Amino acid sequence: EAQVTQNPRYLITVTGKKLTVTCSQNMNHEYMSWYRQDPGLGLRQIYYSMNVEVTDKGDVPEGYKVSRKEKRNFPLILESPSPNQTSLYFCASSPTARTGSNYGYTFGSGTRLTVV
Amino acid sequence: GQNIDQPTEMTATEGAIVQINCTYQTSGFNGLFWYQQHAGEAPTFLSYNVLDGLEEKGRFSSFLSRSKGYSYLLLKELQMKDSASYLCAVRGRGSTLGRLYFGRGTQLTVWP
């Protein structure tokens, strides 16, 4: 089944303890991206990757890191989580983001992170 | 950056038609998407417009006017399961290629 898989689904952690949220897609998509969703603010892009070894910042990259060493995986790393990073996180992928492509984005099921 | 506006909430009754509007101001435009999101779930793709005009897909249609920076999603024959948040998103172009900008979503409630 074609899908984007995020893990974990739920995570409660303490301030300052490094964590990684994994994202994997089995559709050979070039493009992957991370978003956070907060009440009243909608979905905001954190980082995106146009292809392997190519990553760039979105609207809210502070406090986050990403890497794209292989096509299928795009982990989100929080080196020193803080309470303001408590949010619902989504990973998404698409065959490409090139001009004119009409491919939609497939989203993972989400990771609800709480930092105390 | 991009500015994307859509109403916060709408209500309608089962069987009716509802139109959800989205206006955008962009520095580069490479298509507009509509997504549906049920509470606590992932957004799911509904439609894509890059050229002016209407795209119809079953009960859902989406319209785009690039000169006006305007789109709408039309939902016909509303069902209870259509109660959800509807997200308008604009994809960037050129220096913003790879960026996907979302509105804050329109929460639609369908009453019996």
Coordinates of N, CA and C in Angstrom, one line a residue:
Chain A
E1 N 0.8 -1.2 0.0 CA 0.0 0.0 0.0 C 0.9 1.2 0.0
A2 N 0.6 2.2 -0.9 CA 1.3 3.4 -1.0 C 1.0 4.3 0.2
Q3 N 2.1 4.7 0.9 CA 1.8 5.5 2.1 C 3.0 6.2 2.6
V4 N 2.7 7.2 3.5 CA 3.8 7.9 4.3 C 3.6 7.5 5.7
T5 N 4.7 7.0 6.3 CA 4.6 6.4 7.7 C 5.4 7.3 8.6
Q6 N 4.8 7.7 9.6 CA 5.5 8.5 10.7 C 5.5 7.7 12.0
N7 N 6.6 7.9 12.7 CA 6.7 7.3 14.0 C 7.5 8.2 15.0
P8 N 7.0 8.3 16.2 CA 5.8 7.7 16.8 C 4.6 8.5 16.5
R9 N 3.4 8.0 16.8 CA 2.2 8.7 16.7 C 2.0 9.7 17.8
Y10 N 2.4 9.3 19.0 CA 2.3 10.1 20.2 C 3.6 10.1 20.9
L11 N 4.0 11.3 21.5 CA 5.3 11.3 22.2 C 5.2 12.4 23.3
I12 N 5.5 12.1 24.5 CA 5.6 13.0 25.6 C 7.1 13.0 26.0
T13 N 7.7 14.2 26.0 CA 9.1 14.2 26.4 C 9.4 15.4 27.3
V14 N 10.6 15.5 27.8 CA 11.0 16.6 28.7 C 11.8 17.6 27.9
T15 N 11.8 18.8 28.4 CA 12.6 19.9 27.8 C 14.1 19.5 27.7
G16 N 14.7 19.7 26.5 CA 16.1 19.5 26.3 C 16.5 18.1 25.9
K17 N 15.6 17.1 25.9 CA 16.0 15.7 25.6 C 15.8 15.5 24.1
K18 N 16.9 15.3 23.4 CA 16.9 15.2 21.9 C 15.9 14.1 21.5
L19 N 15.2 14.4 20.4 CA 14.3 13.3 19.9 C 14.3 13.4 18.3
T20 N 13.9 12.3 17.7 CA 13.8 12.2 16.3 C 12.4 11.6 16.0
V21 N 11.7 12.3 15.0 CA 10.5 11.8 14.5 C 10.8 11.3 13.1
T22 N 10.5 10.0 12.9 CA 10.8 9.4 11.6 C 9.7 9.6 10.6
C23 N 10.1 9.7 9.3 CA 9.1 9.7 8.2 C 9.7 8.9 7.0
S24 N 8.8 8.0 6.5 CA 9.3 7.1 5.4 C 8.1 7.0 4.4
Q25 N 8.5 7.0 3.1 CA 7.5 6.9 2.1 C 8.0 5.8 1.1
N26 N 7.0 5.0 0.6 CA 7.3 3.9 -0.2 C 6.9 4.1 -1.7
M27 N 6.8 5.3 -2.1 CA 6.3 5.7 -3.4 C 7.3 6.2 -4.4
N28 N 8.6 6.2 -3.9 CA 9.7 6.7 -4.7 C 9.5 8.2 -5.0
H29 N 8.9 8.9 -4.1 CA 8.7 10.4 -4.3 C 10.0 11.2 -4.1
E30 N 10.2 12.2 -5.0 CA 11.3 13.1 -4.9 C 11.2 14.0 -3.7
Y31 N 10.0 14.6 -3.6 CA 9.7 15.7 -2.7 C 9.2 15.2 -1.3
M32 N 9.7 15.7 -0.2 CA 9.2 15.5 1.1 C 9.2 16.7 1.9
S33 N 8.4 16.8 2.9 CA 8.3 18.1 3.7 C 7.7 17.8 5.1
W34 N 8.0 18.7 6.0 CA 7.5 18.6 7.4 C 6.7 19.8 7.7
Y35 N 5.5 19.6 8.4 CA 4.7 20.7 8.8 C 4.3 20.5 10.3
R36 N 4.0 21.7 10.9 CA 3.4 21.6 12.2 C 2.1 22.3 12.2
Q37 N 1.1 21.8 13.0 CA -0.2 22.3 13.0 C -0.6 22.7 14.4
D38 N -0.9 23.9 14.6 CA -1.3 24.5 15.9 C -2.7 25.1 15.8
P39 N -3.5 25.0 16.8 CA -4.8 25.6 16.8 C -4.8 27.1 16.4
G40 N -5.6 27.5 15.4 CA -5.7 28.9 15.0 C -4.6 29.3 14.0
L41 N -3.6 28.5 13.8 CA -2.5 28.9 13.0 C -2.4 28.1 11.7
G42 N -3.1 27.0 11.7 CA -3.0 26.1 10.5 C -1.7 25.4 10.3
L43 N -1.5 24.9 9.1 CA -0.3 24.1 8.8 C 0.8 25.1 8.4
R44 N 2.0 24.9 9.1 CA 3.1 25.8 8.7 C 4.3 24.8 8.4
Q45 N 5.0 25.2 7.3 CA 6.0 24.4 6.8 C 7.3 24.6 7.6
I46 N 8.0 23.5 8.0 CA 9.2 23.6 8.8 C 10.4 23.5 7.9
Y47 N 10.5 22.4 7.2 CA 11.6 22.1 6.2 C 11.0 21.3 5.1
Y48 N 11.7 21.4 3.9 CA 11.3 20.5 2.8 C 12.6 20.1 2.1
S49 N 12.4 19.0 1.3 CA 13.5 18.4 0.5 C 13.0 18.2 -0.9
M50 N 13.7 18.8 -1.9 CA 13.3 18.5 -3.3 C 13.8 17.2 -3.8
N51 N 14.9 16.7 -3.2 CA 15.4 15.4 -3.6 C 16.5 15.0 -2.6
V52 N 17.1 13.9 -2.8 CA 18.2 13.4 -1.9 C 19.3 14.5 -1.7
E53 N 19.7 14.7 -0.5 CA 20.7 15.6 -0.1 C 20.4 17.1 -0.4
V54 N 19.1 17.4 -0.7 CA 18.7 18.8 -1.0 C 17.6 19.1 0.0
T55 N 17.9 20.0 0.9 CA 16.9 20.4 1.9 C 16.9 21.9 2.0
D56 N 15.8 22.5 2.5 CA 15.7 23.9 2.6 C 14.6 24.3 3.7
K57 N 14.8 25.5 4.2 CA 13.9 26.0 5.3 C 12.5 26.4 4.8
G58 N 11.5 26.1 5.7 CA 10.2 26.6 5.4 C 10.0 27.9 6.3
D59 N 8.8 28.0 6.8 CA 8.4 29.2 7.6 C 8.9 29.2 9.0
V60 N 9.0 28.0 9.6 CA 9.3 27.9 11.0 C 10.4 26.9 11.3
P61 N 11.6 27.1 10.8 CA 12.7 26.1 10.9 C 13.4 26.1 12.2
E62 N 13.3 27.2 13.0 CA 14.1 27.3 14.2 C 13.8 26.2 15.2
G63 N 14.9 25.6 15.7 CA 14.8 24.5 16.7 C 14.6 23.1 16.1
Y64 N 14.7 23.0 14.7 CA 14.5 21.8 14.0 C 15.7 21.5 13.1
K65 N 16.0 20.2 12.9 CA 16.9 19.8 11.8 C 16.3 18.7 11.0
V66 N 16.8 18.6 9.8 CA 16.4 17.5 8.9 C 17.6 17.0 8.2
S67 N 17.4 15.8 7.6 CA 18.4 15.2 6.7 C 17.7 14.4 5.7
R68 N 18.3 14.3 4.5 CA 17.7 13.4 3.4 C 18.8 12.7 2.8
K69 N 19.2 11.6 3.4 CA 20.4 10.8 3.0 C 19.9 9.7 2.0
E70 N 18.7 9.4 2.0 CA 18.1 8.4 1.1 C 16.7 8.9 0.7
K71 N 16.2 8.4 -0.4 CA 15.0 9.0 -1.0 C 13.8 8.7 -0.1
R72 N 13.7 7.6 0.5 CA 12.5 7.2 1.2 C 12.4 7.8 2.6
N73 N 13.4 8.3 3.2 CA 13.4 8.8 4.6 C 13.7 10.2 4.8
F74 N 13.0 10.9 5.7 CA 13.1 12.3 5.9 C 12.9 12.6 7.4
P75 N 13.8 12.3 8.3 CA 13.6 12.4 9.7 C 13.6 13.9 10.2
L76 N 12.8 14.2 11.2 CA 12.8 15.5 11.8 C 13.5 15.4 13.2
I77 N 14.5 16.2 13.4 CA 15.2 16.1 14.6 C 15.0 17.4 15.5
L78 N 14.7 17.2 16.7 CA 14.7 18.3 17.7 C 15.8 18.1 18.7
E79 N 16.9 18.9 18.5 CA 18.1 18.7 19.3 C 17.8 19.0 20.8
S80 N 17.1 20.1 21.0 CA 16.8 20.4 22.4 C 15.3 21.0 22.5
P81 N 14.4 20.0 22.6 CA 13.0 20.4 22.5 C 12.6 21.4 23.6
S82 N 11.7 22.3 23.3 CA 11.1 23.2 24.3 C 9.6 23.1 24.2
P83 N 8.9 23.6 25.3 CA 7.5 23.5 25.3 C 6.8 24.2 24.1
N84 N 7.4 25.2 23.5 CA 6.7 25.8 22.4 C 6.8 25.0 21.1
Q85 N 7.4 23.8 21.2 CA 7.4 22.9 20.1 C 6.3 21.8 20.3
T86 N 5.6 21.9 21.3 CA 4.4 21.0 21.5 C 3.4 21.3 20.3
S87 N 3.1 20.3 19.6 CA 2.3 20.5 18.4 C 2.0 19.2 17.7
L88 N 1.2 19.3 16.7 CA 0.9 18.1 15.8 C 1.7 18.2 14.6
Y89 N 2.5 17.2 14.3 CA 3.5 17.3 13.2 C 3.0 16.3 12.1
F90 N 3.2 16.8 10.8 CA 2.8 16.0 9.7 C 4.0 16.0 8.7
C91 N 4.3 14.8 8.2 CA 5.2 14.7 7.1 C 4.4 14.5 5.8
A92 N 4.9 14.9 4.7 CA 4.2 14.8 3.4 C 5.1 14.5 2.3
S93 N 4.7 13.8 1.3 CA 5.5 13.6 0.1 C 4.7 13.8 -1.2
S94 N 5.5 14.0 -2.3 CA 4.9 14.2 -3.6 C 5.9 13.7 -4.6
P95 N 5.4 13.2 -5.8 CA 6.3 12.8 -6.8 C 7.4 13.8 -7.1
T96 N 6.9 15.1 -7.2 CA 7.7 16.2 -7.5 C 7.0 17.5 -7.2
A97 N 7.8 18.6 -7.0 CA 7.2 19.9 -6.8 C 7.4 20.8 -8.0
R98 N 7.8 20.2 -9.1 CA 8.2 21.1 -10.2 C 7.0 21.8 -10.8
T99 N 7.3 22.9 -11.5 CA 6.3 23.8 -12.0 C 5.3 23.0 -12.9
G100 N 4.1 23.2 -12.6 CA 3.0 22.6 -13.4 C 2.6 21.2 -13.0
S101 N 3.3 20.6 -12.2 CA 2.9 19.2 -11.8 C 1.7 19.2 -11.0
N102 N 0.8 18.3 -11.3 CA -0.5 18.3 -10.7 C -0.6 17.2 -9.6
Y103 N 0.5 16.8 -9.2 CA 0.5 15.7 -8.1 C 0.1 16.3 -6.8
G104 N -0.8 15.7 -6.1 CA -1.1 16.1 -4.7 C 0.0 15.7 -3.8
Y105 N -0.1 16.1 -2.6 CA 0.8 15.7 -1.5 C 0.1 14.6 -0.6
T106 N 0.8 13.6 -0.3 CA 0.3 12.5 0.6 C 0.9 12.8 1.9
F107 N 0.0 12.8 2.9 CA 0.4 13.1 4.3 C 0.5 11.9 5.1
G108 N 1.4 11.8 6.1 CA 1.4 10.8 7.1 C 0.3 11.0 8.1
S109 N 0.2 10.1 9.0 CA -0.9 10.1 10.0 C -0.7 11.1 11.1
G110 N 0.5 11.7 11.2 CA 0.7 12.7 12.2 C 1.4 12.2 13.5
T111 N 2.1 13.1 14.1 CA 2.8 12.8 15.4 C 2.4 13.9 16.4
R112 N 1.8 13.5 17.4 CA 1.4 14.5 18.4 C 2.5 14.5 19.5
L113 N 3.2 15.6 19.5 CA 4.3 15.8 20.4 C 4.0 16.8 21.6
T114 N 4.3 16.3 22.8 CA 4.1 17.2 24.0 C 5.5 17.3 24.7
V115 N 5.9 18.5 24.9 CA 7.2 18.8 25.6 C 6.9 19.5 26.9
V116 N 7.3 18.8 28.0 CA 6.9 19.3 29.3 C 8.2 19.9 30.0
Chain B
G1 N 6.6 36.4 1.3 CA 5.8 35.3 1.7 C 4.4 35.3 1.0
Q2 N 3.5 34.6 1.5 CA 2.2 34.4 0.9 C 1.2 34.7 2.0
N3 N 0.0 35.3 1.6 CA -1.1 35.5 2.4 C -2.3 34.8 1.9
I4 N -2.8 33.9 2.6 CA -3.9 33.1 2.2 C -5.1 33.2 3.2
D5 N -6.2 33.6 2.7 CA -7.4 33.9 3.6 C -8.6 33.0 3.2
Q6 N -9.2 32.4 4.2 CA -10.4 31.7 4.0 C -11.2 31.8 5.3
P7 N -12.6 31.7 5.2 CA -13.4 31.9 6.4 C -13.1 30.8 7.4
T8 N -13.2 31.2 8.7 CA -12.9 30.3 9.8 C -13.9 29.2 9.9
E9 N -15.2 29.5 9.8 CA -16.2 28.5 10.0 C -17.4 28.7 9.0
M10 N -18.0 27.6 8.7 CA -19.2 27.7 7.9 C -20.2 26.5 8.4
T11 N -21.4 26.7 8.2 CA -22.4 25.7 8.5 C -23.4 25.5 7.3
A12 N -23.9 24.3 7.2 CA -24.8 24.0 6.1 C -25.6 22.8 6.5
T13 N -26.7 22.6 5.8 CA -27.6 21.4 6.1 C -27.3 20.3 5.1
E14 N -27.6 19.1 5.5 CA -27.5 17.9 4.7 C -28.2 18.1 3.4
G15 N -27.6 17.7 2.3 CA -28.3 17.8 1.0 C -28.1 19.2 0.3
A16 N -27.6 20.2 1.0 CA -27.4 21.5 0.5 C -26.1 21.6 -0.3
I17 N -25.8 22.8 -0.8 CA -24.6 23.1 -1.5 C -23.9 24.2 -0.7
V18 N -22.6 24.1 -0.6 CA -21.8 25.1 0.1 C -20.6 25.5 -0.7
Q19 N -20.2 26.8 -0.7 CA -19.1 27.3 -1.4 C -18.1 27.9 -0.4
I20 N -16.9 27.4 -0.4 CA -15.8 27.8 0.5 C -14.8 28.6 -0.3
N21 N -14.7 29.9 0.1 CA -13.8 30.8 -0.7 C -12.4 30.8 -0.1
C22 N -11.5 31.2 -1.0 CA -10.1 31.3 -0.6 C -9.5 32.4 -1.5
T23 N -8.9 33.4 -0.8 CA -8.1 34.4 -1.6 C -6.7 34.4 -1.2
Y24 N -5.8 34.7 -2.2 CA -4.4 34.6 -1.9 C -3.6 35.8 -2.5
Q25 N -2.5 36.1 -1.9 CA -1.6 37.1 -2.4 C -0.2 36.4 -2.4
T26 N 0.4 36.3 -3.6 CA 1.6 35.5 -3.7 C 2.7 36.2 -4.5
S27 N 3.9 35.8 -4.2 CA 5.1 36.3 -5.0 C 5.4 35.4 -6.1
G28 N 4.8 34.2 -6.1 CA 5.0 33.2 -7.2 C 3.9 32.2 -7.0
F29 N 3.3 31.8 -8.1 CA 2.1 30.9 -8.1 C 2.4 29.7 -9.0
N30 N 2.2 28.5 -8.4 CA 2.5 27.2 -9.1 C 1.4 26.3 -8.8
G31 N 0.1 26.8 -8.6 CA -1.0 25.9 -8.4 C -1.6 26.0 -7.0
L32 N -2.9 25.7 -6.9 CA -3.6 25.8 -5.7 C -4.3 24.5 -5.4
F33 N -4.2 24.1 -4.2 CA -4.7 22.8 -3.7 C -5.8 23.0 -2.7
W34 N -6.8 22.1 -2.7 CA -7.7 22.0 -1.6 C -7.6 20.6 -0.9
Y35 N -7.6 20.7 0.4 CA -7.5 19.4 1.2 C -8.6 19.4 2.2
Q36 N -9.0 18.2 2.5 CA -10.0 17.9 3.6 C -9.3 17.3 4.8
Q37 N -9.6 17.8 6.0 CA -9.0 17.2 7.2 C -10.0 17.0 8.3
H38 N -10.3 15.8 8.6 CA -11.1 15.5 9.8 C -10.3 15.6 11.0
A39 N -10.9 16.0 12.1 CA -10.3 16.3 13.4 C -9.3 15.1 13.8
G40 N -8.0 15.5 14.0 CA -7.0 14.6 14.5 C -6.5 13.7 13.4
E41 N -6.9 13.9 12.2 CA -6.4 13.0 11.1 C -5.5 13.8 10.1
A42 N -4.9 13.1 9.2 CA -4.1 13.8 8.2 C -5.0 14.4 7.1
P43 N -4.5 15.5 6.5 CA -5.2 16.1 5.4 C -5.2 15.1 4.2
T44 N -6.3 15.1 3.4 CA -6.4 14.3 2.3 C -6.7 15.2 1.1
F45 N -6.1 14.9 -0.1 CA -6.1 15.7 -1.3 C -7.5 15.7 -1.9
L46 N -8.0 16.9 -2.2 CA -9.3 16.9 -2.9 C -9.2 17.4 -4.4
S47 N -8.4 18.5 -4.6 CA -8.4 19.0 -5.9 C -7.1 19.9 -6.1
Y48 N -6.9 20.2 -7.4 CA -5.7 21.0 -7.8 C -6.1 21.8 -9.0
N49 N -5.8 23.1 -8.9 CA -6.0 24.0 -10.1 C -4.8 24.8 -10.3
V50 N -4.4 24.9 -11.6 CA -3.2 25.7 -12.0 C -3.6 26.7 -13.1
L51 N -4.7 26.4 -13.8 CA -5.2 27.2 -14.9 C -6.6 27.8 -14.4
D52 N -7.0 28.9 -15.0 CA -8.3 29.5 -14.6 C -9.4 28.5 -15.1
G53 N -10.4 28.5 -14.2 CA -11.6 27.7 -14.6 C -12.0 26.8 -13.5
L54 N -12.9 25.9 -13.9 CA -13.6 25.0 -13.0 C -13.1 23.6 -13.2
E55 N -12.7 22.9 -12.1 CA -12.4 21.5 -12.2 C -13.4 20.7 -11.4
E56 N -14.1 19.8 -12.0 CA -15.2 19.0 -11.3 C -14.7 17.6 -11.1
K57 N -15.1 17.2 -9.8 CA -14.7 15.8 -9.4 C -15.8 15.3 -8.5
G58 N -16.8 14.7 -9.2 CA -17.9 14.1 -8.4 C -18.7 15.2 -7.7
R59 N -18.9 15.1 -6.4 CA -19.6 16.1 -5.6 C -18.8 17.4 -5.4
F60 N -17.5 17.3 -5.6 CA -16.7 18.4 -5.3 C -16.2 19.1 -6.6
S61 N -16.2 20.4 -6.6 CA -15.6 21.2 -7.7 C -14.8 22.3 -7.2
S62 N -13.7 22.7 -7.9 CA -12.9 23.8 -7.5 C -12.7 24.7 -8.7
F63 N -12.7 26.0 -8.3 CA -12.6 27.1 -9.3 C -11.4 27.9 -9.0
L64 N -10.7 28.4 -10.0 CA -9.6 29.3 -9.9 C -9.7 30.5 -10.8
S65 N -9.3 31.7 -10.3 CA -9.1 32.9 -11.1 C -7.8 33.5 -10.6
R66 N -6.8 33.3 -11.5 CA -5.4 33.8 -11.1 C -5.3 35.3 -11.1
S67 N -6.1 36.0 -12.0 CA -6.0 37.4 -12.0 C -6.6 38.0 -10.8
K68 N -7.5 37.4 -10.1 CA -8.2 37.9 -8.9 C -7.6 37.3 -7.7
G69 N -6.7 36.3 -7.8 CA -6.1 35.7 -6.6 C -7.2 35.0 -5.8
Y70 N -8.1 34.2 -6.5 CA -9.3 33.7 -5.9 C -9.6 32.3 -6.3
S71 N -10.0 31.5 -5.3 CA -10.5 30.2 -5.6 C -11.7 29.9 -4.7
Y72 N -12.5 28.9 -5.2 CA -13.5 28.4 -4.3 C -13.6 26.9 -4.4
L73 N -14.1 26.2 -3.4 CA -14.4 24.8 -3.4 C -15.9 24.7 -3.2
L74 N -16.5 24.0 -4.1 CA -18.0 23.8 -4.1 C -18.3 22.4 -3.7
L75 N -19.1 22.2 -2.7 CA -19.5 20.9 -2.3 C -21.0 20.8 -2.5
K76 N -21.4 19.8 -3.2 CA -22.8 19.6 -3.5 C -23.3 18.4 -2.7
E77 N -24.7 18.3 -2.6 CA -25.3 17.2 -2.0 C -24.6 16.8 -0.7
L78 N -24.5 17.8 0.2 CA -23.7 17.6 1.4 C -24.2 16.4 2.2
Q79 N -23.2 15.8 2.8 CA -23.5 14.6 3.7 C -22.8 14.9 5.1
M80 N -23.3 14.2 6.1 CA -22.8 14.4 7.4 C -21.3 14.2 7.5
K81 N -20.8 13.3 6.7 CA -19.4 13.0 6.7 C -18.5 14.1 6.1
D82 N -19.2 15.1 5.5 CA -18.4 16.2 4.9 C -18.0 17.2 6.0
S83 N -18.5 17.0 7.2 CA -18.1 17.9 8.3 C -16.7 17.7 8.6
A84 N -15.9 18.7 8.3 CA -14.4 18.6 8.4 C -13.8 20.0 8.2
S85 N -12.5 20.1 8.3 CA -11.8 21.4 8.0 C -11.4 21.3 6.6
Y86 N -11.5 22.4 5.8 CA -11.1 22.4 4.4 C -10.0 23.4 4.3
L87 N -8.9 23.0 3.7 CA -7.6 23.7 3.7 C -7.3 24.1 2.3
C88 N -7.0 25.4 2.1 CA -6.6 26.0 0.8 C -5.1 26.1 0.9
A89 N -4.4 25.7 -0.1 CA -2.9 25.8 -0.1 C -2.4 26.2 -1.5
V90 N -1.4 27.1 -1.4 CA -0.8 27.6 -2.7 C 0.7 27.1 -2.7
R91 N 1.1 26.6 -3.9 CA 2.5 26.1 -4.1 C 3.3 27.3 -4.7
G92 N 4.5 27.4 -4.2 CA 5.4 28.4 -4.7 C 6.0 28.1 -6.0
R93 N 6.7 29.1 -6.6 CA 7.3 29.0 -7.9 C 8.7 29.7 -7.9
G94 N 9.6 29.3 -8.7 CA 10.9 30.0 -8.8 C 11.6 29.8 -7.5
S95 N 12.0 31.0 -6.9 CA 12.7 30.9 -5.6 C 11.9 30.3 -4.5
T96 N 10.6 30.2 -4.6 CA 9.8 29.6 -3.6 C 9.3 28.2 -4.0
L97 N 9.9 27.6 -5.1 CA 9.5 26.3 -5.5 C 9.8 25.3 -4.3
G98 N 8.9 24.5 -4.0 CA 9.0 23.6 -2.9 C 8.3 24.1 -1.7
R99 N 7.9 25.3 -1.7 CA 7.1 25.9 -0.6 C 5.6 25.6 -0.8
L100 N 4.9 25.2 0.2 CA 3.5 25.0 0.1 C 2.9 25.8 1.3
Y101 N 2.1 26.8 1.0 CA 1.5 27.7 2.0 C 0.1 27.4 2.2
F102 N -0.3 27.2 3.4 CA -1.7 26.8 3.8 C -2.4 28.0 4.4
G103 N -3.7 28.1 4.1 CA -4.6 29.0 4.8 C -4.9 28.3 6.2
R104 N -5.6 29.0 7.1 CA -5.8 28.4 8.4 C -7.0 27.4 8.4
G105 N -7.6 27.2 7.3 CA -8.7 26.2 7.3 C -10.1 26.8 7.6
T106 N -11.1 26.2 6.9 CA -12.5 26.5 7.1 C -13.1 25.3 7.7
Q107 N -13.6 25.4 9.0 CA -14.3 24.3 9.6 C -15.8 24.3 9.2
L108 N -16.1 23.3 8.4 CA -17.5 23.1 7.9 C -18.3 22.1 8.8
T109 N -19.4 22.6 9.3 CA -20.3 21.7 10.1 C -21.6 21.5 9.3
V110 N -21.9 20.2 9.0 CA -23.1 19.8 8.3 C -24.1 19.3 9.3
W111 N -25.3 20.0 9.3 CA -26.4 19.6 10.2 C -27.4 18.7 9.5
P112 N -28.0 17.8 10.2 CA -29.0 17.0 9.6 C -30.3 17.7 9.2

